[in-house]
Amino acid sequence: MKGSREFSSLFWRLDLEKGEIEGGITVQRRLSDLRGCFADASAYAVALAQGDPVIYTVSTVEPARGPGQLHGALGIIMPGRVGAEYYLTRGHLHAWRPAAEVYLGLRGQGVMLLEDEVTGESEMVPLLPHSAIYVPGCTAHRTINTGDEPLVYLGIYPAEAGHDYEAIAKRNFRQVVVAVNGKPTLLDRAAFLATLGDNR
Ligand code: F6R
Ligand code: MN
């Protein structure tokens, strides 16, 4: 068992301020990395003209590779919005489609947008401290900060899951989570875009 470990990471120290796992590999995603993720392209262009803030970072630990092993990632998403859409992650399916994942809410208030790849059905599930979300296999998932402080969460997934960003990048999620009268609301993307047309 010991031999299959690549480094000693049986104990994960989570820094909920920085959003980092000690010894993990951290990547930053800026607004410019999220082209095509927000439905409202005009609001995205306006926001980008004003600056290119870090929207989220992900710190990953991979204690071991191979069948049956697990990897972990601590995410921190800043609070903010592009137009009516809350700051979000790119979102992905797992390259190995049957791979499920568990998300634990650690700090802040958010939701996950889950979209079944086969049926196309969407669900908005609260991501909060003292709670967990089970993301089934074959389900596209995106994490969204609907609060006014950083959203911090831990995802645990099979070492073999991998990430498929392309499938979602091509068509984006069918639904959006937007602020309606200050409340996170799940709307059909086309219906949301139609409301923008009316107001511009
Ligand atoms: C891993 C996982 C999370 C995300 C993280 C960032 O399978 O779901 O660790 O990778 O929330 O989101 P993406 O990867 O969509 O940029
Ligand atoms: Mn995942």
GROMACS .gro file of C-alpha atoms and ligand atoms in nm:
model
  217
    1MET     CA    1   0.000   0.000   0.000
    2LYS     CA    2   0.274   0.240   0.099
    3GLY     CA    3   0.455   0.182  -0.228
    4SER     CA    4   0.161   0.306  -0.435
    5ARG     CA    5   0.172   0.652  -0.276
    6GLU     CA    6   0.361   0.920  -0.463
    7PHE     CA    7   0.400   1.153  -0.168
    8SER     CA    8   0.284   1.159   0.189
    9SER     CA    9  -0.055   1.327   0.187
   10LEU     CA   10  -0.276   1.121   0.413
   11PHE     CA   11  -0.351   1.433   0.615
   12TRP     CA   12  -0.487   1.734   0.428
   13ARG     CA   13  -0.454   2.071   0.599
   14LEU     CA   14  -0.711   2.306   0.450
   15ASP     CA   15  -0.654   2.680   0.455
   16LEU     CA   16  -1.005   2.824   0.422
   17GLU     CA   17  -0.875   3.182   0.396
   18LYS     CA   18  -0.642   3.122   0.100
   19GLY     CA   19  -0.839   2.829  -0.039
   20GLU     CA   20  -0.531   2.608  -0.044
   21ILE     CA   21  -0.449   2.253   0.058
   22GLU     CA   22  -0.102   2.245   0.210
   23GLY     CA   23   0.129   2.074  -0.039
   24GLY     CA   24  -0.133   2.093  -0.314
   25ILE     CA   25  -0.100   2.236  -0.663
   26THR     CA   26  -0.298   2.556  -0.700
   27VAL     CA   27  -0.434   2.703  -1.024
   28GLN     CA   28  -0.604   3.040  -1.066
   29ARG     CA   29  -0.888   3.116  -1.305
   30ARG     CA   30  -0.933   3.477  -1.406
   31LEU     CA   31  -1.229   3.642  -1.574
   32SER     CA   32  -1.046   3.618  -1.909
   33ASP     CA   33  -1.024   3.239  -1.867
   34LEU     CA   34  -1.405   3.219  -1.848
   35ARG     CA   35  -1.491   3.336  -2.200
   36GLY     CA   36  -1.814   3.165  -2.308
   37CYS     CA   37  -1.914   3.062  -1.954
   38PHE     CA   38  -2.141   3.357  -1.879
   39ALA     CA   39  -2.455   3.364  -2.093
   40ASP     CA   40  -2.464   3.745  -2.108
   41ALA     CA   41  -2.181   3.817  -2.354
   42SER     CA   42  -2.231   4.196  -2.336
   43ALA     CA   43  -2.205   4.203  -1.957
   44TYR     CA   44  -1.893   3.982  -1.985
   45ALA     CA   45  -1.728   4.225  -2.229
   46VAL     CA   46  -1.811   4.521  -2.004
   47ALA     CA   47  -1.669   4.343  -1.696
   48LEU     CA   48  -1.350   4.243  -1.879
   49ALA     CA   49  -1.296   4.600  -1.998
   50GLN     CA   50  -1.287   4.702  -1.632
   51GLY     CA   51  -1.024   4.445  -1.526
   52ASP     CA   52  -0.931   4.080  -1.511
   53PRO     CA   53  -0.983   3.966  -1.150
   54VAL     CA   54  -0.917   3.616  -1.018
   55ILE     CA   55  -1.263   3.454  -1.003
   56TYR     CA   56  -1.158   3.127  -0.840
   57THR     CA   57  -0.865   2.910  -0.747
   58VAL     CA   58  -0.843   2.533  -0.711
   59SER     CA   59  -0.584   2.353  -0.501
   60THR     CA   60  -0.548   1.984  -0.579
   61VAL     CA   61  -0.395   1.686  -0.399
   62GLU     CA   62  -0.338   1.354  -0.570
   63PRO     CA   63  -0.211   1.116  -0.302
   64ALA     CA   64  -0.206   0.817  -0.535
   65ARG     CA   65  -0.310   0.721  -0.886
   66GLY     CA   66  -0.493   0.417  -1.012
   67PRO     CA   67  -0.819   0.225  -0.963
   68GLY     CA   68  -0.989   0.283  -0.628
   69GLN     CA   69  -0.781   0.588  -0.534
   70LEU     CA   70  -0.927   0.931  -0.458
   71HIS     CA   71  -0.814   1.285  -0.534
   72GLY     CA   72  -0.921   1.606  -0.362
   73ALA     CA   73  -0.958   1.968  -0.462
   74LEU     CA   74  -1.026   2.272  -0.247
   75GLY     CA   75  -1.198   2.549  -0.441
   76ILE     CA   76  -1.248   2.914  -0.348
   77ILE     CA   77  -1.477   3.131  -0.559
   78MET     CA   78  -1.482   3.505  -0.502
   79PRO     CA   79  -1.813   3.687  -0.456
   80GLY     CA   80  -1.929   3.894  -0.750
   81ARG     CA   81  -2.141   3.902  -1.062
   82VAL     CA   82  -2.119   3.953  -1.435
   83GLY     CA   83  -2.446   4.130  -1.505
   84ALA     CA   84  -2.706   3.921  -1.322
   85GLU     CA   85  -2.495   3.602  -1.324
   86TYR     CA   86  -2.298   3.511  -1.014
   87TYR     CA   87  -1.927   3.425  -1.036
   88LEU     CA   88  -1.894   3.061  -1.135
   89THR     CA   89  -1.654   2.785  -1.235
   90ARG     CA   90  -1.606   2.673  -1.595
   91GLY     CA   91  -1.789   2.350  -1.521
   92HIS     CA   92  -1.713   2.007  -1.662
   93LEU     CA   93  -1.808   1.646  -1.708
   94HIS     CA   94  -1.565   1.383  -1.596
   95ALA     CA   95  -1.365   1.236  -1.881
   96TRP     CA   96  -1.447   0.896  -1.729
   97ARG     CA   97  -1.822   0.957  -1.732
   98PRO     CA   98  -1.932   0.713  -1.456
   99ALA     CA   99  -1.711   0.895  -1.200
  100ALA     CA  100  -1.921   1.054  -0.926
  101GLU     CA  101  -1.795   1.322  -0.684
  102VAL     CA  102  -1.879   1.453  -0.337
  103TYR     CA  103  -1.861   1.825  -0.258
  104LEU     CA  104  -1.843   1.948   0.101
  105GLY     CA  105  -1.940   2.310   0.173
  106LEU     CA  106  -1.686   2.472   0.407
  107ARG     CA  107  -1.740   2.847   0.396
  108GLY     CA  108  -1.978   3.096   0.233
  109GLN     CA  109  -2.298   3.041   0.042
  110GLY     CA  110  -2.337   2.894  -0.301
  111VAL     CA  111  -2.505   2.643  -0.524
  112MET     CA  112  -2.407   2.375  -0.769
  113LEU     CA  113  -2.567   2.357  -1.109
  114LEU     CA  114  -2.599   1.993  -1.211
  115GLU     CA  115  -2.699   1.888  -1.561
  116ASP     CA  116  -2.765   1.525  -1.653
  117GLU     CA  117  -2.579   1.460  -1.978
  118VAL     CA  118  -2.835   1.207  -2.099
  119THR     CA  119  -3.170   1.367  -2.008
  120GLY     CA  120  -3.051   1.730  -2.009
  121GLU     CA  121  -3.232   1.787  -1.679
  122SER     CA  122  -3.087   2.053  -1.450
  123GLU     CA  123  -3.088   2.095  -1.077
  124MET     CA  124  -2.968   2.377  -0.852
  125VAL     CA  125  -2.844   2.234  -0.520
  126PRO     CA  126  -2.736   2.449  -0.222
  127LEU     CA  127  -2.367   2.432  -0.129
  128LEU     CA  128  -2.334   2.539   0.233
  129PRO     CA  129  -2.114   2.472   0.537
  130HIS     CA  130  -2.212   2.154   0.726
  131SER     CA  131  -2.357   2.002   0.412
  132ALA     CA  132  -2.250   1.788   0.121
  133ILE     CA  133  -2.361   1.737  -0.237
  134TYR     CA  134  -2.343   1.408  -0.422
  135VAL     CA  135  -2.271   1.464  -0.791
  136PRO     CA  136  -2.367   1.148  -0.981
  137GLY     CA  137  -2.167   1.020  -1.278
  138CYS     CA  138  -2.252   1.150  -1.627
  139THR     CA  139  -2.348   1.486  -1.476
  140ALA     CA  140  -2.201   1.821  -1.579
  141HIS     CA  141  -2.130   2.031  -1.270
  142ARG     CA  142  -2.059   2.398  -1.213
  143THR     CA  143  -2.011   2.572  -0.878
  144ILE     CA  144  -2.152   2.921  -0.819
  145ASN     CA  145  -2.095   3.174  -0.540
  146THR     CA  146  -2.433   3.331  -0.462
  147GLY     CA  147  -2.318   3.500  -0.139
  148ASP     CA  148  -2.116   3.807  -0.051
  149GLU     CA  149  -1.806   3.634   0.087
  150PRO     CA  150  -1.571   3.374  -0.067
  151LEU     CA  151  -1.727   3.032  -0.122
  152VAL     CA  152  -1.495   2.750  -0.014
  153TYR     CA  153  -1.562   2.380  -0.078
  154LEU     CA  154  -1.381   2.048  -0.101
  155GLY     CA  155  -1.444   1.809  -0.389
  156ILE     CA  156  -1.346   1.442  -0.361
  157TYR     CA  157  -1.347   1.233  -0.675
  158PRO     CA  158  -1.203   0.912  -0.822
  159ALA     CA  159  -0.839   0.943  -0.927
  160GLU     CA  160  -0.942   0.822  -1.271
  161ALA     CA  161  -1.220   1.082  -1.321
  162GLY     CA  162  -1.031   1.334  -1.535
  163HIS     CA  163  -1.194   1.651  -1.671
  164ASP     CA  164  -1.381   1.705  -1.996
  165TYR     CA  165  -1.429   2.079  -2.046
  166GLU     CA  166  -1.489   2.064  -2.420
  167ALA     CA  167  -1.836   1.907  -2.417
  168ILE     CA  168  -1.968   2.190  -2.199
  169ALA     CA  169  -1.764   2.466  -2.367
  170LYS     CA  170  -1.933   2.382  -2.698
  171ARG     CA  171  -2.287   2.438  -2.577
  172ASN     CA  172  -2.266   2.583  -2.223
  173PHE     CA  173  -2.513   2.473  -1.952
  174ARG     CA  174  -2.880   2.484  -2.050
  175GLN     CA  175  -2.971   2.684  -1.742
  176VAL     CA  176  -2.824   2.984  -1.563
  177VAL     CA  177  -2.825   3.094  -1.201
  178VAL     CA  178  -2.899   3.466  -1.187
  179ALA     CA  179  -2.995   3.724  -0.928
  180VAL     CA  180  -3.367   3.802  -0.953
  181ASN     CA  181  -3.471   4.058  -0.691
  182GLY     CA  182  -3.145   3.971  -0.513
  183LYS     CA  183  -3.225   3.597  -0.496
  184PRO     CA  184  -3.041   3.316  -0.679
  185THR     CA  185  -3.283   3.190  -0.941
  186LEU     CA  186  -3.252   2.905  -1.192
  187LEU     CA  187  -3.363   3.009  -1.540
  188ASP     CA  188  -3.352   2.857  -1.882
  189ARG     CA  189  -3.059   3.022  -2.063
  190ALA     CA  190  -3.267   3.119  -2.366
  191ALA     CA  191  -3.538   3.270  -2.145
  192PHE     CA  192  -3.274   3.469  -1.953
  193LEU     CA  193  -3.122   3.598  -2.277
  194ALA     CA  194  -3.469   3.698  -2.399
  195THR     CA  195  -3.522   3.914  -2.088
  196LEU     CA  196  -3.192   4.094  -2.165
  197GLY     CA  197  -3.313   4.167  -2.518
  198ASP     CA  198  -3.622   4.334  -2.375
  199ASN     CA  199  -3.423   4.555  -2.140
  200ARG     CA  200  -3.154   4.679  -2.380
  201F6R     C1  201  -1.300   1.806  -0.972
  201F6R     C2  202  -1.400   1.912  -0.944
  201F6R     C3  203  -1.357   2.039  -0.877
  201F6R     C4  204  -1.347   2.146  -0.986
  201F6R     C5  205  -1.335   2.288  -0.932
  201F6R     C6  206  -1.314   2.391  -1.043
  201F6R     O1  207  -1.357   1.701  -1.044
  201F6R     O2  208  -1.514   1.901  -0.980
  201F6R     O3  209  -1.239   2.027  -0.808
  201F6R     O4  210  -1.238   2.113  -1.070
  201F6R     O5  211  -1.453   2.322  -0.866
  201F6R     O6  212  -1.410   2.379  -1.144
  201F6R     P1  213  -1.369   2.356  -1.295
  201F6R     O7  214  -1.277   2.235  -1.296
  201F6R     O8  215  -1.496   2.332  -1.368
  201F6R     O9  216  -1.294   2.478  -1.341
  202MN      MN  217  -1.566   1.723  -1.100
   0.00000   0.00000   0.00000
